[in-house]
CSV table of C-alpha atoms in Angstrom, one decimal:
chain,number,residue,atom,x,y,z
A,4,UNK,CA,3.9,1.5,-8.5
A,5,UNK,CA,4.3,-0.6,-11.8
A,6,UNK,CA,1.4,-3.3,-12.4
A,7,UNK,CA,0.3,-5.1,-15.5
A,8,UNK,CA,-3.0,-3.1,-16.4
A,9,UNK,CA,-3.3,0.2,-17.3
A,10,UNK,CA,-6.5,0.8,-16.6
A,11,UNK,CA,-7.0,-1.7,-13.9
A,12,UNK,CA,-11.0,-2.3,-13.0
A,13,UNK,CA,-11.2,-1.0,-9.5
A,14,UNK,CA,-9.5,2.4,-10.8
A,15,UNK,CA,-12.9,3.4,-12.6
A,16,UNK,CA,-13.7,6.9,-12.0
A,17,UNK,CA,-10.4,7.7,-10.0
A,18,UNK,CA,-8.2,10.6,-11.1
A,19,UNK,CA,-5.1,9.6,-11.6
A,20,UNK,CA,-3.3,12.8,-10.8
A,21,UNK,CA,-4.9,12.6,-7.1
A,22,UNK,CA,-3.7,8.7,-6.8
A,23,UNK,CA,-0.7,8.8,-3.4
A,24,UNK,CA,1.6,7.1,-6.3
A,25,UNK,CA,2.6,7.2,-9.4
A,26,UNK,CA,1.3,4.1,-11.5
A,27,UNK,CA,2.7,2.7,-14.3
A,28,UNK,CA,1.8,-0.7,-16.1
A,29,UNK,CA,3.8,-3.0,-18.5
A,30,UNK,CA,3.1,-6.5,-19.2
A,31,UNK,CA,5.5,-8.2,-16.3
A,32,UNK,CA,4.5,-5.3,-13.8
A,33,UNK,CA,8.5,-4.9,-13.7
A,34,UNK,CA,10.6,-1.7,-13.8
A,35,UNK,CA,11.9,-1.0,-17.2
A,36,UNK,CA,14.7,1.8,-18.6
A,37,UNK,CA,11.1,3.6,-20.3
A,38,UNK,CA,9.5,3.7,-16.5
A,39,UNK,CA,13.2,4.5,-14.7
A,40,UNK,CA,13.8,7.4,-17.3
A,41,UNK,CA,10.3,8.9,-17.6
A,42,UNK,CA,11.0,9.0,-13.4
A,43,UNK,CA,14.2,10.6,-13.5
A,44,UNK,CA,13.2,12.9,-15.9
A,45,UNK,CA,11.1,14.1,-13.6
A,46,UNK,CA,13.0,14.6,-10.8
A,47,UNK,CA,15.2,16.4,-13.0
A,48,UNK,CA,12.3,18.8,-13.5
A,49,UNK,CA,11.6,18.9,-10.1
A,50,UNK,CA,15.3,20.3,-9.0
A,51,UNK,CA,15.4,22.6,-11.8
A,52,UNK,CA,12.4,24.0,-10.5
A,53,UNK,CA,14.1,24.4,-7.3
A,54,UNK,CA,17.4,25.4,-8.6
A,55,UNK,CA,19.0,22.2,-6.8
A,56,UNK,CA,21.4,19.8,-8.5
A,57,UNK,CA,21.5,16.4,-7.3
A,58,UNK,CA,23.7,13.0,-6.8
A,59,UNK,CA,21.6,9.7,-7.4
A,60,UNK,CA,23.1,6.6,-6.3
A,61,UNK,CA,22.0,3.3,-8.4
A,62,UNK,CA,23.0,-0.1,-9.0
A,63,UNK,CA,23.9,-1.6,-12.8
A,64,UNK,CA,20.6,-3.2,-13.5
A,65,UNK,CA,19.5,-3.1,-17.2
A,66,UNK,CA,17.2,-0.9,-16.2
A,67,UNK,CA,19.2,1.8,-15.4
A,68,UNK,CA,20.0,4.0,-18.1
A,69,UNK,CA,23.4,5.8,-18.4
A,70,UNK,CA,21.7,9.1,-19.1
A,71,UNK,CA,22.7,12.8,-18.9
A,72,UNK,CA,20.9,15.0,-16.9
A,73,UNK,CA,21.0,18.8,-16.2
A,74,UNK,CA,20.6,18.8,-12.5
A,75,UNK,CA,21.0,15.0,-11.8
A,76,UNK,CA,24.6,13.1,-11.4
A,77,UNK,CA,23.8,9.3,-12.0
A,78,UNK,CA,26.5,7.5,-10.3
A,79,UNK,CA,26.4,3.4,-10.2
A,80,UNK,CA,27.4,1.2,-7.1
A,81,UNK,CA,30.3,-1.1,-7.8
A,82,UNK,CA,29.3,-4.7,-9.7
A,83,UNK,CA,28.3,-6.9,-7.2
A,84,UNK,CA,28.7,-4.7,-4.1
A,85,UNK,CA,25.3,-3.4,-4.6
A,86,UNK,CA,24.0,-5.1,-1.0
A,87,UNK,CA,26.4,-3.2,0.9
A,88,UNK,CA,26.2,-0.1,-0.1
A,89,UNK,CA,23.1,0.6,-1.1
A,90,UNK,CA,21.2,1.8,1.1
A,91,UNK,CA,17.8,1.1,0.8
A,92,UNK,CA,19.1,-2.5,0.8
A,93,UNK,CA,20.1,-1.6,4.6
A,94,UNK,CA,16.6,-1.6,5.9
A,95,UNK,CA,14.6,1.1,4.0
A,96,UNK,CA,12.7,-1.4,1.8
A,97,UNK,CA,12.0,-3.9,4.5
A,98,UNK,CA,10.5,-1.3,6.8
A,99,UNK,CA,8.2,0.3,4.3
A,100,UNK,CA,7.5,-4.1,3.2
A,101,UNK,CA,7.1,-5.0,7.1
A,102,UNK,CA,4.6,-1.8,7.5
A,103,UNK,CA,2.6,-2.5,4.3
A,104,UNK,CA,1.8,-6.0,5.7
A,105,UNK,CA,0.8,-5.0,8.8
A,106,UNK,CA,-1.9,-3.1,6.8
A,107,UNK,CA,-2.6,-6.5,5.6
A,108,UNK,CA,-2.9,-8.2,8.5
A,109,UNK,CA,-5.0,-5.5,9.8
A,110,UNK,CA,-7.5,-5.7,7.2
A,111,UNK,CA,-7.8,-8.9,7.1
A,112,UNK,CA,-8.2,-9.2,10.9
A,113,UNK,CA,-10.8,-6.8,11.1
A,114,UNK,CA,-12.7,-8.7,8.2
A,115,UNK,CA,-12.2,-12.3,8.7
A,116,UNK,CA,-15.5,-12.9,10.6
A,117,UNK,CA,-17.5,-11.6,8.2
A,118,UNK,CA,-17.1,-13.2,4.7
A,119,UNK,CA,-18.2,-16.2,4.1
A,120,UNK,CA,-15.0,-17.3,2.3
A,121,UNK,CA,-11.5,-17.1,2.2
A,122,UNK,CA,-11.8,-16.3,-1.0
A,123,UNK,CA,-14.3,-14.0,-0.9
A,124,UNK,CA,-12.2,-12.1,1.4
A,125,UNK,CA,-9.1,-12.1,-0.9
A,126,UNK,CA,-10.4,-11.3,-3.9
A,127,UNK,CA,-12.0,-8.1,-2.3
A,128,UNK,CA,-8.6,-6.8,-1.8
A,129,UNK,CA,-7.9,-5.0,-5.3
A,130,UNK,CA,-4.7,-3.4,-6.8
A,131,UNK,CA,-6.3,0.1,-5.2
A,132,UNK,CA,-6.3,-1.0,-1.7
A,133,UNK,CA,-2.4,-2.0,-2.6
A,134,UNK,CA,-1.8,1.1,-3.9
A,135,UNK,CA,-3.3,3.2,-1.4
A,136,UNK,CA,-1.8,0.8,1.6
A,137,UNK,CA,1.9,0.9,0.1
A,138,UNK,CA,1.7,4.8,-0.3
A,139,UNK,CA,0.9,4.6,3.5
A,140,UNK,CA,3.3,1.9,4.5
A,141,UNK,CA,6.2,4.6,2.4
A,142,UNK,CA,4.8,6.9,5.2
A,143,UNK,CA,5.0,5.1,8.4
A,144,UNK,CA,8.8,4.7,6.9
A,145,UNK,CA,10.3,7.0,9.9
A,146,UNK,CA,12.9,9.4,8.6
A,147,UNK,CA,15.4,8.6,11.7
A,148,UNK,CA,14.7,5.1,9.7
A,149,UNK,CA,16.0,6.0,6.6
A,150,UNK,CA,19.3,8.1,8.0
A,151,UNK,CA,20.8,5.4,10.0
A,152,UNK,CA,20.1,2.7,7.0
A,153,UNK,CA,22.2,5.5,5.0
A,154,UNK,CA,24.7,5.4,8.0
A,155,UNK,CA,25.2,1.5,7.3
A,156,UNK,CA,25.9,2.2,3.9
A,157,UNK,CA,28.3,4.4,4.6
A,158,UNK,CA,26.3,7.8,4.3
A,159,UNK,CA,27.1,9.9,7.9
A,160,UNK,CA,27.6,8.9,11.3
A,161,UNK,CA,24.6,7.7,12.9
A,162,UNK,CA,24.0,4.3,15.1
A,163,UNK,CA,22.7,1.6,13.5
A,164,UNK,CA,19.4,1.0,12.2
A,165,UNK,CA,16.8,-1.0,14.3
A,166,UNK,CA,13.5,-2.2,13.0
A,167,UNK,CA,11.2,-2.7,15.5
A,168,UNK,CA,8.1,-4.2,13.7
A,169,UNK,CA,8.9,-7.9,14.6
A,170,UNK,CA,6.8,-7.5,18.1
A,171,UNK,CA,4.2,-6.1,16.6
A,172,UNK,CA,3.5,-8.3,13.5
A,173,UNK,CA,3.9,-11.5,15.8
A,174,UNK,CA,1.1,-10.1,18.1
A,175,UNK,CA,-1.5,-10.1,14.9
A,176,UNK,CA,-0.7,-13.0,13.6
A,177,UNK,CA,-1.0,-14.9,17.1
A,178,UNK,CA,-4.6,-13.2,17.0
A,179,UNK,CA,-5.3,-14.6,13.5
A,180,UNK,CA,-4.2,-17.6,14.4
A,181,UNK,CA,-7.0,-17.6,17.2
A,182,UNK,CA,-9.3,-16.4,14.7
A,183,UNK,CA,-9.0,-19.1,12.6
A,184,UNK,CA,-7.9,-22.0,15.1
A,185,UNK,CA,-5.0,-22.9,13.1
A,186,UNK,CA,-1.1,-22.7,13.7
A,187,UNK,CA,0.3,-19.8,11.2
A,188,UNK,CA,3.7,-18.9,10.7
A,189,UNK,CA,6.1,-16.9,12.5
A,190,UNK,CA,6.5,-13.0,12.7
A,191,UNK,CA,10.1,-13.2,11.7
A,192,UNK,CA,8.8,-16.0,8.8
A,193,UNK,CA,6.4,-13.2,7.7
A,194,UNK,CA,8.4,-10.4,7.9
A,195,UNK,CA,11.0,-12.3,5.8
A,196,UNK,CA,8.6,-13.8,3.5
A,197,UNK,CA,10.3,-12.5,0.5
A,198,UNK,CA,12.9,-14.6,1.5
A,199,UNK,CA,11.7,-17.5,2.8
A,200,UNK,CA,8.8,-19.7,0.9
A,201,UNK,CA,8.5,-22.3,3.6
A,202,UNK,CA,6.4,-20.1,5.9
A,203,UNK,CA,3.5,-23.4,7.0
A,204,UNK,CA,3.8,-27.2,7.6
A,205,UNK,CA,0.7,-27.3,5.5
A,206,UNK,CA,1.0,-24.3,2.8
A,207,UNK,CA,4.1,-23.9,1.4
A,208,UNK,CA,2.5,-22.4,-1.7
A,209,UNK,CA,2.9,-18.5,-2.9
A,210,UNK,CA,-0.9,-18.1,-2.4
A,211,UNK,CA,-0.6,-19.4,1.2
A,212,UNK,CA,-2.8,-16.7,2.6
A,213,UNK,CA,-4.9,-17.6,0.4
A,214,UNK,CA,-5.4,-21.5,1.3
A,215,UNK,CA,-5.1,-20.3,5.0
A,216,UNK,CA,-8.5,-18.7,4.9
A,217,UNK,CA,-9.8,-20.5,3.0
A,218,UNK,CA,-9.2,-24.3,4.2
A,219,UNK,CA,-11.0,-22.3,7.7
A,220,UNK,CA,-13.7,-20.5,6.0
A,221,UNK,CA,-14.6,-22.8,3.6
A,222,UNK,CA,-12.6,-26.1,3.4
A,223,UNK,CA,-14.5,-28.0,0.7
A,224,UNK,CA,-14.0,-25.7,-1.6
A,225,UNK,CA,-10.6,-26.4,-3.9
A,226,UNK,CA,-10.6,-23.5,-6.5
A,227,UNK,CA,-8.0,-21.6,-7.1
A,228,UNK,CA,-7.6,-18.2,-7.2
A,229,UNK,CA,-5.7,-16.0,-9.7
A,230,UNK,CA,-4.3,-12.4,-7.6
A,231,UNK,CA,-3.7,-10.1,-10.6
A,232,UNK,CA,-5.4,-7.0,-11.5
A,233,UNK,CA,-7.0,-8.1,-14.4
A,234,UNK,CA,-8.9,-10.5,-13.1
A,235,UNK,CA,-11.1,-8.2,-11.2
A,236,UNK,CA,-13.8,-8.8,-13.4
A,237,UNK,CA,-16.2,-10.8,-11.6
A,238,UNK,CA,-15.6,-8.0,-8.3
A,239,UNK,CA,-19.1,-6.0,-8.0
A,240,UNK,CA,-18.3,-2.0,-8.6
A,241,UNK,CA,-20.9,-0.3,-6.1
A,242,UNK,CA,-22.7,2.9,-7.0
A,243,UNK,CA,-20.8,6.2,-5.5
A,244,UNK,CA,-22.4,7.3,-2.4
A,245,UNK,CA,-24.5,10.3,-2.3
A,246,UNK,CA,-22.4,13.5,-0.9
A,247,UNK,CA,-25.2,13.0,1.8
A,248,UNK,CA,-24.9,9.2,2.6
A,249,UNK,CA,-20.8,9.6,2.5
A,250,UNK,CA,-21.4,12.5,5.7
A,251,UNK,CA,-23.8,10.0,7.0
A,252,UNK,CA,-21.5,7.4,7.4
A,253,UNK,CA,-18.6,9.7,9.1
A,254,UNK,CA,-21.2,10.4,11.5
A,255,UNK,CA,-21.7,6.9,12.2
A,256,UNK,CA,-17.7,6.3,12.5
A,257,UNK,CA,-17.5,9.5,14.6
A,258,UNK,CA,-20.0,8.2,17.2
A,259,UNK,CA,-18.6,4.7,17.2
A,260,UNK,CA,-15.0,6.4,17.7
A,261,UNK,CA,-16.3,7.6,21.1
A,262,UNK,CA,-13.6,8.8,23.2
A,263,UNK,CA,-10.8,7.5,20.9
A,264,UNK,CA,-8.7,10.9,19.7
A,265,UNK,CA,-6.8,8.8,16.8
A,266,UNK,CA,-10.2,7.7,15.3
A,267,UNK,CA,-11.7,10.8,15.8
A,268,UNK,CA,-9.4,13.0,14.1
A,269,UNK,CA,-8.9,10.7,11.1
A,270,UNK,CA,-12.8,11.0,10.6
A,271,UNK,CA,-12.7,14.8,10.8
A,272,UNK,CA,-9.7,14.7,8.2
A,273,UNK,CA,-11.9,13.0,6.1
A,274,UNK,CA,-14.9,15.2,6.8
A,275,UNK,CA,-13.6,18.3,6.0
A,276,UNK,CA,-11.8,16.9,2.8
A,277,UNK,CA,-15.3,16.1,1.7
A,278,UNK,CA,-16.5,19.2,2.1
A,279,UNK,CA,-13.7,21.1,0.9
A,280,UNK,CA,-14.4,19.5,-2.4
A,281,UNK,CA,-17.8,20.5,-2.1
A,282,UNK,CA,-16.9,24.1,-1.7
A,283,UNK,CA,-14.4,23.2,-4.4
A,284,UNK,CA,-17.5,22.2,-6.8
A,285,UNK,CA,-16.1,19.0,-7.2
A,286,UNK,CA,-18.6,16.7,-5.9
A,287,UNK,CA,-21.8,17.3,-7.8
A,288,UNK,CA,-24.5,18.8,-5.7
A,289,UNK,CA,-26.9,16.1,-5.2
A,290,UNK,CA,-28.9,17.9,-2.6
A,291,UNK,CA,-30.9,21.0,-2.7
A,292,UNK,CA,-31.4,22.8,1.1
A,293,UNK,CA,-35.5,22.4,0.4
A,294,UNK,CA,-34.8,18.1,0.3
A,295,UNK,CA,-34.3,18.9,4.1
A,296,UNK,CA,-37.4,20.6,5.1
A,297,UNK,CA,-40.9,19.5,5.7
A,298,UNK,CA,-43.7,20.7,3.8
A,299,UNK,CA,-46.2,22.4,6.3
A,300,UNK,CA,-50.0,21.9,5.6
């Protein structure tokens, strides 16, 4: 994932080697023939490593070095011919772009009620909850998803791709539409919203989420609102739970989970990852077995 800090705010204290992605920053947050190389140098590495050699289809943007590789073949689509036969162009980056905002709309769903502004509840999405919500949204990316896009591009012989998030999407933003008592746009508007600017009668704007929520959460107030990672400033960074208070609050998820298996197991996943870093020594022991006995007279 490329964006334009470095060191973005809400990143404090993370470990970049743990992060789902890769990040990489330059000032335009665009892909560049220093990002591209460093990443197929890489992936060089990585078939070396397993004594694989490899063909890498690409398109002729700028870039895209022409560089020589030991286990990688670079070979470039025909000029302008690049939206039919690449195939990630056949469905592969919409799926992973239609399941990333359905993340969105979840979040947002499940938060509306509660802030007091719309952009209040904006700005507390940060570039880490876009980072950690693409690397998901890569995941939900089916593999039978990704073969028959490679199929309409020419790659094998299987059926057609169908992307079936259309329902789905529609269905939350009928329910945010509720929420707020306004008319939003369409599924297929939002699905294709790369595409298409004109998603509202009444915000036709880039930051139309943003005036959305707000105009409903707090229409007398006008100012704008600048979405980059930089500007993350004036966001709060709360004090790290204690070992102790971050079990705490699994508890509290697992009870509220009740009989729901999905819930459930995602909060024991999370458990034990907490205390495998314990056992690892990673979290800092911030407890001592005596804290949790009483003192007899």
């Amino acid at each position: 994932m490329i964006g334009k800090s470095q060191n973005p705010r809400c990143f404090k204290h993370m470990d970049f080697s743990q992060m789902p992605v890769q990040w990489k920053a330059n000032k335009k947050a665009w892909m560049d023939s220093s990002i591209f190389g460093e990443w197929l140098k890489d992936i060089n590495n990585k078939m070396k490593r397993q004594k694989r050699k490899i063909l890498v289809f690409i398109d002729n943007a700028t870039s895209h070095p022409h560089s020589v590789f030991s286990n990688i073949e670079l070979k470039f689509f025909p000029a302008n011919c690049t939206s039919q036969l690449q195939p990630m162009d056949q469905g592969i980056i919409q799926s992973m772009k239609l399941s990333y905002r359905k993340i969105l709309l979840m979040d947002v769903l499940s938060r509306v009620e509660s802030c007091d502004s719309g952009q209040g509840l904006i700005k507390s999405i940060t570039v880490k909850h876009a980072l950690y919500w693409a690397a998901q949204a890569w995941e939900n990316v089916k593999s039978e998803t990704i073969q028959k896009c490679f199929a309409n591009a020419g790659f094998g012989f299987y059926e057609h791709a169908n992307l079936d998030h259309e329902e789905n999407i529609q269905n939350m933003i009928d329910d945010l539409s509720s929420s707020l008592g306004i008319e939003c746009c369409s599924g297929i508007n939002f699905m294709n919203i790369d595409e298409e600017k004109q998603l509202l009668h009444a915000y036709t704007d880039d930051d139309w989420e943003t005036q959305l929520i707000e105009n409903y959460l707090s229409p007398a107030d006008n100012e704008t609102l600048e979405l980059d990672e930089e500007s993350d400033s004036d966001i709060p960074i709360s004090k790290a739970p204690t070992v102790k208070e971050a079990l705490y609050s699994l508890d509290v998820i697992k009870t509220f989970s009740n009989n729901d298996s999905k819930v459930f197991g995602a909060v024991m996943k999370a458990e034990s990852a907490i205390k495998e870093l314990i056992s690892e020594g990673t979290c800092q022991r911030q407890s001592k077995l005596t804290d949790y006995l009483e003192k007899i007279n």
